[in-house]
mmCIF file of C-alpha atoms in Angstrom:
data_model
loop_
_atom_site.group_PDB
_atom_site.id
_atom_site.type_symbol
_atom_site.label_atom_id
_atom_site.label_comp_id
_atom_site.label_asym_id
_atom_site.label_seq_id
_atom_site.Cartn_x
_atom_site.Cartn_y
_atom_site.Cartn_z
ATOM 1 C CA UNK A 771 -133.274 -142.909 23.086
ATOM 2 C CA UNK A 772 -132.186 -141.280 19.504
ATOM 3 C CA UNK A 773 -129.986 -142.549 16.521
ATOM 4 C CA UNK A 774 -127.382 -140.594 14.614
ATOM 5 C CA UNK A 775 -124.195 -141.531 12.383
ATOM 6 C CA UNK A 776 -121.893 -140.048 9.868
ATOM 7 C CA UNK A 777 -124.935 -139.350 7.388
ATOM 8 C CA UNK A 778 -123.329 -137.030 4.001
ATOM 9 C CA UNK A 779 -119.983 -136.036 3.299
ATOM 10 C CA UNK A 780 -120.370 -132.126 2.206
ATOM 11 C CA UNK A 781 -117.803 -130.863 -0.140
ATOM 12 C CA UNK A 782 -117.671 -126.967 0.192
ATOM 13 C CA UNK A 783 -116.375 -125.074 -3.269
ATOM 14 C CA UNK A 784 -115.868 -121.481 -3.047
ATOM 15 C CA UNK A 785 -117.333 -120.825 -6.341
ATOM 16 C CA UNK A 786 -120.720 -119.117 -7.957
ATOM 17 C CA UNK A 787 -120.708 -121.765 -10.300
ATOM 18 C CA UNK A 788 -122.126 -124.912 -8.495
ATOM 19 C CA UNK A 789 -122.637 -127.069 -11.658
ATOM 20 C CA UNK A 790 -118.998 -126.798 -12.855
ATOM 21 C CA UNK A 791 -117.827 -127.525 -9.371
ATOM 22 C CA UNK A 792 -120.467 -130.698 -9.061
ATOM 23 C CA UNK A 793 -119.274 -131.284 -12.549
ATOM 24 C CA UNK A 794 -115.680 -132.171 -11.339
ATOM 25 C CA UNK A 795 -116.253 -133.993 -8.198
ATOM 26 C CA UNK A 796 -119.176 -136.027 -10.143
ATOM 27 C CA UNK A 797 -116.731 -137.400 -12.879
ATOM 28 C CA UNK A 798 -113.323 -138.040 -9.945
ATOM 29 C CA UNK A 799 -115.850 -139.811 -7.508
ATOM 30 C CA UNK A 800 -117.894 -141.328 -10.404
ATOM 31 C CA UNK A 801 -121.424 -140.423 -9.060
ATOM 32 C CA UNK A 802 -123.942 -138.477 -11.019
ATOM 33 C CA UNK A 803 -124.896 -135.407 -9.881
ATOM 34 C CA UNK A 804 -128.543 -134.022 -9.229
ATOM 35 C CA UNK A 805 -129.901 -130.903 -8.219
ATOM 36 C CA UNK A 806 -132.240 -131.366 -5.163
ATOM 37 C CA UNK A 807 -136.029 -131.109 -4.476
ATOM 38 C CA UNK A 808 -136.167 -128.265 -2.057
ATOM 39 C CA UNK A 809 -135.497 -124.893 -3.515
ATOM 40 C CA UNK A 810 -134.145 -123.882 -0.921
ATOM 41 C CA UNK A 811 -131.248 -125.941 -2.186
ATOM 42 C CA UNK A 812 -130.135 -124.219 -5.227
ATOM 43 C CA UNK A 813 -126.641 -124.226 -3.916
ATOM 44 C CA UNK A 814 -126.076 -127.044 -3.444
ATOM 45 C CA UNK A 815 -125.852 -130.701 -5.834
ATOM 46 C CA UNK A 816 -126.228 -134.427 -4.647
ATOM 47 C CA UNK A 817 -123.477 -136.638 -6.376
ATOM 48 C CA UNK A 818 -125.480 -140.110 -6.248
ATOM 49 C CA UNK A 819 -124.240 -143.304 -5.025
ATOM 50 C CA UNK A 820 -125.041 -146.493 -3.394
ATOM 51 C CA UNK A 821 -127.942 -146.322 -1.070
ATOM 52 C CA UNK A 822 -125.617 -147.912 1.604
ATOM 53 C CA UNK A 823 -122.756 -145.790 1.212
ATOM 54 C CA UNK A 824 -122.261 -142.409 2.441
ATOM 55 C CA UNK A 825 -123.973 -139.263 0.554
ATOM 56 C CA UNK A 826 -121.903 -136.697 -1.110
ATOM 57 C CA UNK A 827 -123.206 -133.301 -1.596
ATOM 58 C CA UNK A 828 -121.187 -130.691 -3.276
ATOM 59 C CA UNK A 829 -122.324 -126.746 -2.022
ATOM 60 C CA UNK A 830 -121.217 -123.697 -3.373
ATOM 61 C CA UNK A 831 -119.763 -121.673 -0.467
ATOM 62 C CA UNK A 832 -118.508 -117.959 -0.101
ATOM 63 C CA UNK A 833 -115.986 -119.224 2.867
ATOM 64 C CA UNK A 834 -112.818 -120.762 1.827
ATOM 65 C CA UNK A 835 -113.306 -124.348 0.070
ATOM 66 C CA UNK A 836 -113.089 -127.102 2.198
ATOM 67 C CA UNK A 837 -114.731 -130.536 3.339
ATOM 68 C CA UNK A 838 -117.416 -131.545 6.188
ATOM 69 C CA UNK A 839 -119.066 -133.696 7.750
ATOM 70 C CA UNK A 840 -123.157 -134.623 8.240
ATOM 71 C CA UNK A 841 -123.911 -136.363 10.922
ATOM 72 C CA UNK A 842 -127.550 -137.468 10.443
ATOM 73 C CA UNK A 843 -130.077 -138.089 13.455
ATOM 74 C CA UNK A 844 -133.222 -138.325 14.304
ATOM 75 C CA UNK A 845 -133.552 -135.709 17.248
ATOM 76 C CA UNK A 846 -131.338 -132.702 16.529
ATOM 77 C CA UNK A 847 -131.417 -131.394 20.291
ATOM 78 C CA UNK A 848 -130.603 -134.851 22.052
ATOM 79 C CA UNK A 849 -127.393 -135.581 19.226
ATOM 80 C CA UNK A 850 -126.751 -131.566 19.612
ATOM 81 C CA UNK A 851 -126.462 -132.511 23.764
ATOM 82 C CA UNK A 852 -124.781 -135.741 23.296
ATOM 83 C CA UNK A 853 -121.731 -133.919 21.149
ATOM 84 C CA UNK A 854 -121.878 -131.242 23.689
ATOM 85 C CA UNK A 855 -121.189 -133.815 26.325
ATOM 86 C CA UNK A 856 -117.872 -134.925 24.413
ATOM 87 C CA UNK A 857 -116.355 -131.935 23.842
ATOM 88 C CA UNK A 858 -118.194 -130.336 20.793
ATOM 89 C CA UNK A 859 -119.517 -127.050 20.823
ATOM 90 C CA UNK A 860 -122.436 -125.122 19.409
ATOM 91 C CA UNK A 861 -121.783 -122.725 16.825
ATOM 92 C CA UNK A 862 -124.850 -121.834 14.769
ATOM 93 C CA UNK A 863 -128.338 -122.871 14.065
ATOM 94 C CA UNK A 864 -129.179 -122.509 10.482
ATOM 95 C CA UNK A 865 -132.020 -122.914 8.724
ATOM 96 C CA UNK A 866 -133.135 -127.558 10.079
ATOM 97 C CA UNK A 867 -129.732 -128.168 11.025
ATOM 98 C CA UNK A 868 -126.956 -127.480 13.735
ATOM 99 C CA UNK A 869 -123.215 -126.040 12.936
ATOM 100 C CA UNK A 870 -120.530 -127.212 15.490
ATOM 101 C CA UNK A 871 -117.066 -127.470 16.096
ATOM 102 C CA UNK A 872 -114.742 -130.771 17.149
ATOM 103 C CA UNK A 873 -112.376 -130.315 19.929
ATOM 104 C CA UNK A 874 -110.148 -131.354 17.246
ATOM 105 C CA UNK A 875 -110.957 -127.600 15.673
ATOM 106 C CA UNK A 876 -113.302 -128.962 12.677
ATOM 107 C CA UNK A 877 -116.809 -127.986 11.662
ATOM 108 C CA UNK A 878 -119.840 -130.072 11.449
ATOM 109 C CA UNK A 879 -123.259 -129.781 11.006
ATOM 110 C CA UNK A 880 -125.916 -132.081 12.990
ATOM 111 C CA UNK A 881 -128.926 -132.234 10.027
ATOM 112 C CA UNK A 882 -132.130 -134.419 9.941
ATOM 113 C CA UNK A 883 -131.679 -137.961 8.555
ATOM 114 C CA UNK A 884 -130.521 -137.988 5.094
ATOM 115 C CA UNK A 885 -129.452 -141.732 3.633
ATOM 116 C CA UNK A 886 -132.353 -144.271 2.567
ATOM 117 C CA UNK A 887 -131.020 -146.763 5.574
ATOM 118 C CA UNK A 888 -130.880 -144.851 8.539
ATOM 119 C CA UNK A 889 -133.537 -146.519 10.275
ATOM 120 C CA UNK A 890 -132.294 -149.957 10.092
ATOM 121 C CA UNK A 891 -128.377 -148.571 10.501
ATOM 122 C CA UNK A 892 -128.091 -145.804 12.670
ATOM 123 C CA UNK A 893 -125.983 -145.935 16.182
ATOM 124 C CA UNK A 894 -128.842 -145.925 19.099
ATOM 125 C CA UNK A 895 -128.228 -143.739 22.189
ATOM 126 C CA UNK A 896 -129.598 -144.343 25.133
ATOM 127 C CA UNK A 897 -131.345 -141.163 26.821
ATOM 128 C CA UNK A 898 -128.795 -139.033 29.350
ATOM 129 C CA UNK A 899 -129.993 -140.884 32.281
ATOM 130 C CA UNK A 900 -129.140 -144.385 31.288
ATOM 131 C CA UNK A 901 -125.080 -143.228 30.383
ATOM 132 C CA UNK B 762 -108.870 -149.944 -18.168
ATOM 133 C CA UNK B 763 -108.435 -149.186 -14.410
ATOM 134 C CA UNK B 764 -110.756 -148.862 -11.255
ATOM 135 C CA UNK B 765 -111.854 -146.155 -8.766
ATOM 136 C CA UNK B 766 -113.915 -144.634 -6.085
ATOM 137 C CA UNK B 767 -114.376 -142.806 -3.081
ATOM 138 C CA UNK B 768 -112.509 -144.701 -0.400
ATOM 139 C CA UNK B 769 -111.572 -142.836 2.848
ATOM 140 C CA UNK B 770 -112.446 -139.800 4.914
ATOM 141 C CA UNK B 771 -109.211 -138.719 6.482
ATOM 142 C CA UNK B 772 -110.124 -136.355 9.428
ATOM 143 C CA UNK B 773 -106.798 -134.131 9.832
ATOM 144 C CA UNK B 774 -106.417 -133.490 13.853
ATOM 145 C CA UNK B 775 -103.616 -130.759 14.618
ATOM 146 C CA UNK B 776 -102.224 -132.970 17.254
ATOM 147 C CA UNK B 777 -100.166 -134.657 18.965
ATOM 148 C CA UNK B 778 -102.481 -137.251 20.932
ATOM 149 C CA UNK B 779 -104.149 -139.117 18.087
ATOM 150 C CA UNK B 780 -105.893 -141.470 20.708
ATOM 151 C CA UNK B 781 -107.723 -138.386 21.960
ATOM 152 C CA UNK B 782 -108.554 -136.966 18.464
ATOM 153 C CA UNK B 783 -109.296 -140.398 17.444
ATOM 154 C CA UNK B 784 -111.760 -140.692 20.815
ATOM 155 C CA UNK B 785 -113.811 -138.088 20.306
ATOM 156 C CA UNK B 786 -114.901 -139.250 16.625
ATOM 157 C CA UNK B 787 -115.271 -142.539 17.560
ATOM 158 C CA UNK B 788 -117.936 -141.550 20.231
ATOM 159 C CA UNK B 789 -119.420 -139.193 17.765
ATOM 160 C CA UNK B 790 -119.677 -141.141 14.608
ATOM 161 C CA UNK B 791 -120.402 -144.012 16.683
ATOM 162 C CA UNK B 792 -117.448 -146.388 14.968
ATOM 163 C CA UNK B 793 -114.906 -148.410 16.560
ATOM 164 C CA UNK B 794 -111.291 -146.753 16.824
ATOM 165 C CA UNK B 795 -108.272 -148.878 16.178
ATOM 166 C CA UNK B 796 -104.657 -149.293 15.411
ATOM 167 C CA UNK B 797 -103.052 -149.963 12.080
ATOM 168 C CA UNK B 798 -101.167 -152.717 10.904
ATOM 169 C CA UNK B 799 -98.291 -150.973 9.432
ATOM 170 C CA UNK B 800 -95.855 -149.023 11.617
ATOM 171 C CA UNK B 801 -95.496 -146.656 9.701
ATOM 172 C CA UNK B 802 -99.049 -145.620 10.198
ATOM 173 C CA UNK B 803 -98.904 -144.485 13.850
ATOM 174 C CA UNK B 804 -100.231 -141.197 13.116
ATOM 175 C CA UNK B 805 -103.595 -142.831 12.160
ATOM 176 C CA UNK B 806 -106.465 -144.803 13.797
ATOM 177 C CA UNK B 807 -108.737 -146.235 11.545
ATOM 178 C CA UNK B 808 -112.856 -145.662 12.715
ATOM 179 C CA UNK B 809 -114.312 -149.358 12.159
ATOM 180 C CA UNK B 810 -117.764 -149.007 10.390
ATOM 181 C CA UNK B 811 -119.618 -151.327 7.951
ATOM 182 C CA UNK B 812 -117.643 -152.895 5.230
ATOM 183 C CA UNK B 813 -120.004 -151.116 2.191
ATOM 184 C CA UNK B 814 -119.905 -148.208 3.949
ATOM 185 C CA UNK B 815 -116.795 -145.731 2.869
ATOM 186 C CA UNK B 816 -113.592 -145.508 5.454
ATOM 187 C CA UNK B 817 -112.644 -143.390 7.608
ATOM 188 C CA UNK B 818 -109.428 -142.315 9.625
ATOM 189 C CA UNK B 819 -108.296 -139.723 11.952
ATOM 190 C CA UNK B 820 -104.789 -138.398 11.217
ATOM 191 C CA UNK B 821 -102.930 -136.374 14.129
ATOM 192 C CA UNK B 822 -101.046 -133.654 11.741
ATOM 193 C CA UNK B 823 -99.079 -130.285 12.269
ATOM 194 C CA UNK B 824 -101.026 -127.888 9.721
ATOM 195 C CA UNK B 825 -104.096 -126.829 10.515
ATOM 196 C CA UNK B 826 -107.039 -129.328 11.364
ATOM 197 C CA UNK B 827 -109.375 -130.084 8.011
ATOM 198 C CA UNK B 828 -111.134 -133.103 6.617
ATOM 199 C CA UNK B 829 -110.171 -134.470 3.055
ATOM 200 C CA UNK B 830 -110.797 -137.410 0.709
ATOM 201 C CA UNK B 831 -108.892 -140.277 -0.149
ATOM 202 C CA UNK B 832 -109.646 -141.728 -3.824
ATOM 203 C CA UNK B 833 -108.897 -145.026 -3.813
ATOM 204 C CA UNK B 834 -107.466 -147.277 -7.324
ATOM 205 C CA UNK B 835 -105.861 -150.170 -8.453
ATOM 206 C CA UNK B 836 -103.528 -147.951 -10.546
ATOM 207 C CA UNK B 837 -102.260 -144.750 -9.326
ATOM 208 C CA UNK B 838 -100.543 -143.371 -11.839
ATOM 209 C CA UNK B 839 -103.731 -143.991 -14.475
ATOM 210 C CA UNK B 840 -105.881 -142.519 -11.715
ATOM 211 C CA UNK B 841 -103.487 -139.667 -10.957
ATOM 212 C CA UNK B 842 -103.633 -138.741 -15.344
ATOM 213 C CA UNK B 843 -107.519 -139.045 -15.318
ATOM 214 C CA UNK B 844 -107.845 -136.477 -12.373
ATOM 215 C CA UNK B 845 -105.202 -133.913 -14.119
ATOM 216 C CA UNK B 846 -107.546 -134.210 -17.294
ATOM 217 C CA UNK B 847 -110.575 -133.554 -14.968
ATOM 218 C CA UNK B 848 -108.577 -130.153 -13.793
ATOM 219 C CA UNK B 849 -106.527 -131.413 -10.840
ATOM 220 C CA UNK B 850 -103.309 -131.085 -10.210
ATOM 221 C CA UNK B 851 -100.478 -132.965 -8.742
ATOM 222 C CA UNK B 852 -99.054 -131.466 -5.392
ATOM 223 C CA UNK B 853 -96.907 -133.819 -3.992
ATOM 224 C CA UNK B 854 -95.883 -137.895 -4.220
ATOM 225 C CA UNK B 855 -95.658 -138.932 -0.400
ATOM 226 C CA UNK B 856 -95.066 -142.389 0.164
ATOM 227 C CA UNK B 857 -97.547 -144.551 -1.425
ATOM 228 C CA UNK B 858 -100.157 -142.412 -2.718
ATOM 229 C CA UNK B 859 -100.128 -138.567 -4.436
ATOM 230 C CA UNK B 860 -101.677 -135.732 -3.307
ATOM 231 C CA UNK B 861 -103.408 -133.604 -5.520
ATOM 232 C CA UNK B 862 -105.316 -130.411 -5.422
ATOM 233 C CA UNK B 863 -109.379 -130.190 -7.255
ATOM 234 C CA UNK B 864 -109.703 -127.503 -9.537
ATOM 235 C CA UNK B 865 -112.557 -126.265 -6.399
ATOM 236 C CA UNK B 866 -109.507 -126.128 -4.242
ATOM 237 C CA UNK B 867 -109.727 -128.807 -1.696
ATOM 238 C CA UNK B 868 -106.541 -131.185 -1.382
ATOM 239 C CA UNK B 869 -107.387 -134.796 -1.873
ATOM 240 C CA UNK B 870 -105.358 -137.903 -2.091
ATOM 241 C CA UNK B 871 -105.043 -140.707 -4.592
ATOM 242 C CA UNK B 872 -104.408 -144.183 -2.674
ATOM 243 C CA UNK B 873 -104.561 -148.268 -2.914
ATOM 244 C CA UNK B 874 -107.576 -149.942 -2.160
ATOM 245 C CA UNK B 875 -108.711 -149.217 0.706
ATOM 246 C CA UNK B 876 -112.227 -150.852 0.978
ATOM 247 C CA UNK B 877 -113.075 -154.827 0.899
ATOM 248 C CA UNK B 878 -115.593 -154.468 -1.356
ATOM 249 C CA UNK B 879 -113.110 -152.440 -4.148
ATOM 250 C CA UNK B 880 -113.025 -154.723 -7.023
ATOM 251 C CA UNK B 881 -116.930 -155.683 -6.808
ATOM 252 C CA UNK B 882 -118.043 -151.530 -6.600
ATOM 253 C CA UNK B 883 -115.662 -149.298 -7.979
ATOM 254 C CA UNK B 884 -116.102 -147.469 -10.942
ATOM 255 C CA UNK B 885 -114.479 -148.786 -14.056
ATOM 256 C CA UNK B 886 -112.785 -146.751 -16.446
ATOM 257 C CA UNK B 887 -111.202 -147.231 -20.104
ATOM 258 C CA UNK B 888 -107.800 -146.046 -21.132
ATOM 259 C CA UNK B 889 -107.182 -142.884 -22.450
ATOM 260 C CA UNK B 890 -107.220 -144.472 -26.092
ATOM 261 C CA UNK B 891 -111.073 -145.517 -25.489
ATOM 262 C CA UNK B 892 -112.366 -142.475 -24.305
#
């Protein structure tokens, strides 16, 4: 048994300047935006909201800008499997997290639990042998 | 003085089966697909989650599959004018809603309330003679 959902929405800005691209997306959405604890995260900038509603990260990218998804679990490899099984396919591992790709042709990454209710929220799968 | 937030994830599917497209992100996000009330909305199937959570929809399309935001407002045109003072620009009036373009790049759209919990959460802000 594992849990995921749709856990941050992940706004890619081709840009060297993350602040002034946080700094737009902060005032249109009307979340504040933070940098992040880990410095491994320089790149990237939280834009704060609700703790029930989705997170919003904005991450300066080289890549063309664009939008993706997070979907948030807590066991990478089963929810990595589970995807497989409908149609997803691995792309990358980087760094905690998974990169795939829809059958419908979009990227997504498969990261570690990220929103404060996850626990109490979260889909529950039942392991491969119970399907 | 007018309202705003983030109100829907529109998942772009280059497609012509929106049941399928629609299929796979139900199973993966874990939310409910289902029809829309207006006709005119065939193209879409809305993904039922939690009513504080934000929306989301898949939309079978011809261009190339992407993700992008909806804004959501109870007054478009105000929205649309604080956006182009943000850096935005206007791309095209379809329908109901605009579509604009973030100064990052990423096309996003400006739409009617789309949440049920709009008027209690959105962000409020004055008119352009206040700020």
């Amino acid at each position: 048994m594992h849990k995921s959902r749709l856990g941050t929405i992940v706004i890619d800005c081709q840009t060297q300047d993350v602040d002034a691209a946080a700094g737009f997306w902060s005032a249109a959405l009307g979340r504040s935006a933070m940098t992040l604890r880990n410095p491994d995260d320089a790149a990237y900038r939280g834009l704060a909201g609700a703790p029930e509603d989705v997170s919003v990260l904005v991450q300066a990218v080289q890549h063309a800008s664009r939008v993706h998804l997070d979907i948030e679990t807590d066991d990478i490899e089963a929810e990595v499997a589970r995807l497989e099984a409908l149609g997803a396919r691995r792309i990358a591992q980087v760094k905690r997290w998974w990169v795939m790709e829809a059958p419908t042709g979009q990227r997504f990454c498969v990261v570690r639990p990220q929103r404060p209710d996850f626990e109490e929220h979260a889909n529950i799968w039942p392991g491969p042998g119970v399907r």
